[in-house]
Amino acid sequence: MPPSDGWYLLGPFIAVALVGFLGAIFWRMGLQWTRAVDDPLRELYDGLAIFDHGDDYGLLCPAAATRDPVIAEEIRALLRAAGIRSTSATRPDGRLIVLVFPEAVEEARRLVGGSPAV
């Protein structure tokens, strides 16, 4: 026989409301992190690596930059013909960066020096 006063619905209702509330908070926090462009802490701690969103390609170094993907592929083909391994990455501003390992960066830059991409 079910209870007649309805208190048995209060526990699940509180649980659903709490999950919804926490979901809304986490969703809002997520939107703020992806849309935060002007961060006041960035100016305060400018230069620290944890706040740096600059050009960090790990072990690779940029050899050339272009906006045209065809030119980037031509540069990569030129470097491949010279025996230099390369890859490309897209910067946040839309430019394509041709990346090589540090030991080959000087030679790669000499090879693409006359390219319209540099």
PDB file of C-alpha atoms in Angstrom:
ATOM      1  CA  MET A   1       0.000   0.000   0.000  1.00  0.00           C
ATOM      2  CA  PRO A   2       1.609   3.338  -1.068  1.00  0.00           C
ATOM      3  CA  PRO A   3       1.981   6.127   1.459  1.00  0.00           C
ATOM      4  CA  SER A   4      -0.794   8.659   1.251  1.00  0.00           C
ATOM      5  CA  ASP A   5       1.171  11.814   1.995  1.00  0.00           C
ATOM      6  CA  GLY A   6       3.520  11.820  -1.101  1.00  0.00           C
ATOM      7  CA  TRP A   7       6.828  12.231   0.764  1.00  0.00           C
ATOM      8  CA  TYR A   8       8.327   9.309  -1.169  1.00  0.00           C
ATOM      9  CA  LEU A   9       8.591  11.603  -4.240  1.00  0.00           C
ATOM     10  CA  LEU A  10      10.672  14.228  -2.428  1.00  0.00           C
ATOM     11  CA  GLY A  11      13.990  12.283  -2.500  1.00  0.00           C
ATOM     12  CA  PRO A  12      14.039  11.600  -6.301  1.00  0.00           C
ATOM     13  CA  PHE A  13      12.844  15.160  -6.972  1.00  0.00           C
ATOM     14  CA  ILE A  14      15.716  16.618  -4.932  1.00  0.00           C
ATOM     15  CA  ALA A  15      18.208  14.326  -6.687  1.00  0.00           C
ATOM     16  CA  VAL A  16      16.983  15.322 -10.178  1.00  0.00           C
ATOM     17  CA  ALA A  17      16.962  19.015  -9.242  1.00  0.00           C
ATOM     18  CA  LEU A  18      20.508  18.802  -7.851  1.00  0.00           C
ATOM     19  CA  VAL A  19      21.826  17.034 -10.944  1.00  0.00           C
ATOM     20  CA  GLY A  20      20.149  19.632 -13.166  1.00  0.00           C
ATOM     21  CA  PHE A  21      21.566  22.487 -11.099  1.00  0.00           C
ATOM     22  CA  LEU A  22      25.108  21.073 -11.207  1.00  0.00           C
ATOM     23  CA  GLY A  23      24.769  20.388 -14.929  1.00  0.00           C
ATOM     24  CA  ALA A  24      23.777  24.009 -15.544  1.00  0.00           C
ATOM     25  CA  ILE A  25      26.736  25.252 -13.515  1.00  0.00           C
ATOM     26  CA  PHE A  26      29.231  23.023 -15.336  1.00  0.00           C
ATOM     27  CA  TRP A  27      27.714  23.884 -18.719  1.00  0.00           C
ATOM     28  CA  ARG A  28      28.017  27.587 -17.964  1.00  0.00           C
ATOM     29  CA  MET A  29      31.601  27.198 -16.763  1.00  0.00           C
ATOM     30  CA  GLY A  30      32.442  25.349 -19.963  1.00  0.00           C
ATOM     31  CA  LEU A  31      31.059  28.138 -22.140  1.00  0.00           C
ATOM     32  CA  GLN A  32      33.001  30.773 -20.239  1.00  0.00           C
ATOM     33  CA  TRP A  33      36.287  28.911 -20.722  1.00  0.00           C
ATOM     34  CA  THR A  34      35.842  28.503 -24.478  1.00  0.00           C
ATOM     35  CA  ARG A  35      34.640  32.050 -25.085  1.00  0.00           C
ATOM     36  CA  ALA A  36      37.038  33.861 -22.749  1.00  0.00           C
ATOM     37  CA  VAL A  37      39.126  36.065 -25.031  1.00  0.00           C
ATOM     38  CA  ASP A  38      40.064  38.939 -22.754  1.00  0.00           C
ATOM     39  CA  ASP A  39      41.450  37.245 -19.664  1.00  0.00           C
ATOM     40  CA  PRO A  40      42.644  39.726 -16.995  1.00  0.00           C
ATOM     41  CA  LEU A  41      45.002  37.116 -15.527  1.00  0.00           C
ATOM     42  CA  ARG A  42      46.782  36.788 -18.872  1.00  0.00           C
ATOM     43  CA  GLU A  43      47.981  40.393 -18.649  1.00  0.00           C
ATOM     44  CA  LEU A  44      48.977  39.974 -15.032  1.00  0.00           C
ATOM     45  CA  TYR A  45      50.979  36.790 -15.605  1.00  0.00           C
ATOM     46  CA  ASP A  46      52.102  37.418 -19.175  1.00  0.00           C
ATOM     47  CA  GLY A  47      55.173  35.352 -19.928  1.00  0.00           C
ATOM     48  CA  LEU A  48      54.351  32.325 -17.819  1.00  0.00           C
ATOM     49  CA  ALA A  49      54.209  29.123 -19.814  1.00  0.00           C
ATOM     50  CA  ILE A  50      50.924  27.935 -18.318  1.00  0.00           C
ATOM     51  CA  PHE A  51      49.125  31.006 -19.663  1.00  0.00           C
ATOM     52  CA  ASP A  52      50.893  30.992 -23.022  1.00  0.00           C
ATOM     53  CA  HIS A  53      48.702  30.139 -25.998  1.00  0.00           C
ATOM     54  CA  GLY A  54      51.410  31.080 -28.463  1.00  0.00           C
ATOM     55  CA  ASP A  55      53.296  29.100 -31.038  1.00  0.00           C
ATOM     56  CA  ASP A  56      54.222  25.876 -29.299  1.00  0.00           C
ATOM     57  CA  TYR A  57      54.715  22.988 -31.695  1.00  0.00           C
ATOM     58  CA  GLY A  58      56.602  20.709 -29.335  1.00  0.00           C
ATOM     59  CA  LEU A  59      59.790  19.407 -30.942  1.00  0.00           C
ATOM     60  CA  LEU A  60      59.048  21.011 -34.306  1.00  0.00           C
ATOM     61  CA  CYS A  61      60.096  24.450 -35.547  1.00  0.00           C
ATOM     62  CA  PRO A  62      58.370  26.606 -38.180  1.00  0.00           C
ATOM     63  CA  ALA A  63      60.171  26.811 -41.502  1.00  0.00           C
ATOM     64  CA  ALA A  64      57.587  28.707 -43.585  1.00  0.00           C
ATOM     65  CA  ALA A  65      54.139  30.283 -43.278  1.00  0.00           C
ATOM     66  CA  THR A  66      51.446  30.808 -45.897  1.00  0.00           C
ATOM     67  CA  ARG A  67      47.717  31.284 -46.253  1.00  0.00           C
ATOM     68  CA  ASP A  68      47.444  29.103 -49.361  1.00  0.00           C
ATOM     69  CA  PRO A  69      47.249  25.316 -48.769  1.00  0.00           C
ATOM     70  CA  VAL A  70      48.572  24.636 -52.284  1.00  0.00           C
ATOM     71  CA  ILE A  71      51.754  26.599 -51.587  1.00  0.00           C
ATOM     72  CA  ALA A  72      52.157  24.789 -48.262  1.00  0.00           C
ATOM     73  CA  GLU A  73      51.987  21.446 -50.081  1.00  0.00           C
ATOM     74  CA  GLU A  74      54.507  22.681 -52.678  1.00  0.00           C
ATOM     75  CA  ILE A  75      56.891  23.657 -49.876  1.00  0.00           C
ATOM     76  CA  ARG A  76      56.432  20.270 -48.234  1.00  0.00           C
ATOM     77  CA  ALA A  77      57.119  18.550 -51.577  1.00  0.00           C
ATOM     78  CA  LEU A  78      60.297  20.633 -52.002  1.00  0.00           C
ATOM     79  CA  LEU A  79      61.453  19.678 -48.517  1.00  0.00           C
ATOM     80  CA  ARG A  80      60.545  16.025 -49.093  1.00  0.00           C
ATOM     81  CA  ALA A  81      62.657  16.022 -52.286  1.00  0.00           C
ATOM     82  CA  ALA A  82      65.584  17.374 -50.257  1.00  0.00           C
ATOM     83  CA  GLY A  83      65.145  14.596 -47.677  1.00  0.00           C
ATOM     84  CA  ILE A  84      63.683  16.801 -44.955  1.00  0.00           C
ATOM     85  CA  ARG A  85      60.654  15.475 -43.096  1.00  0.00           C
ATOM     86  CA  SER A  86      57.941  18.088 -42.598  1.00  0.00           C
ATOM     87  CA  THR A  87      54.355  18.560 -41.585  1.00  0.00           C
ATOM     88  CA  SER A  88      51.941  21.453 -41.495  1.00  0.00           C
ATOM     89  CA  ALA A  89      49.728  22.997 -38.844  1.00  0.00           C
ATOM     90  CA  THR A  90      47.025  25.624 -38.947  1.00  0.00           C
ATOM     91  CA  ARG A  91      47.451  28.638 -36.685  1.00  0.00           C
ATOM     92  CA  PRO A  92      44.454  30.281 -34.981  1.00  0.00           C
ATOM     93  CA  ASP A  93      44.650  33.166 -37.469  1.00  0.00           C
ATOM     94  CA  GLY A  94      44.224  30.743 -40.399  1.00  0.00           C
ATOM     95  CA  ARG A  95      47.796  30.644 -41.677  1.00  0.00           C
ATOM     96  CA  LEU A  96      49.436  27.326 -42.447  1.00  0.00           C
ATOM     97  CA  ILE A  97      52.830  26.711 -40.867  1.00  0.00           C
ATOM     98  CA  VAL A  98      55.256  24.188 -42.357  1.00  0.00           C
ATOM     99  CA  LEU A  99      57.093  22.516 -39.481  1.00  0.00           C
ATOM    100  CA  VAL A 100      60.413  20.637 -39.447  1.00  0.00           C
ATOM    101  CA  PHE A 101      62.711  19.211 -36.806  1.00  0.00           C
ATOM    102  CA  PRO A 102      65.204  21.656 -35.209  1.00  0.00           C
ATOM    103  CA  GLU A 103      68.277  20.091 -36.784  1.00  0.00           C
ATOM    104  CA  ALA A 104      66.854  20.713 -40.277  1.00  0.00           C
ATOM    105  CA  VAL A 105      65.259  24.124 -39.765  1.00  0.00           C
ATOM    106  CA  GLU A 106      68.157  26.190 -41.180  1.00  0.00           C
ATOM    107  CA  GLU A 107      68.429  24.067 -44.309  1.00  0.00           C
ATOM    108  CA  ALA A 108      64.653  24.096 -44.757  1.00  0.00           C
ATOM    109  CA  ARG A 109      64.522  27.876 -44.476  1.00  0.00           C
ATOM    110  CA  ARG A 110      67.324  28.213 -47.030  1.00  0.00           C
ATOM    111  CA  LEU A 111      65.435  25.943 -49.439  1.00  0.00           C
ATOM    112  CA  VAL A 112      62.161  27.837 -49.177  1.00  0.00           C
ATOM    113  CA  GLY A 113      63.816  31.259 -48.979  1.00  0.00           C
ATOM    114  CA  GLY A 114      62.821  32.167 -52.542  1.00  0.00           C
ATOM    115  CA  SER A 115      59.282  30.852 -52.078  1.00  0.00           C
ATOM    116  CA  PRO A 116      56.376  33.310 -52.144  1.00  0.00           C
ATOM    117  CA  ALA A 117      55.216  31.842 -48.840  1.00  0.00           C
ATOM    118  CA  VAL A 118      57.987  33.360 -46.727  1.00  0.00           C
TER     119      VAL A 118
END
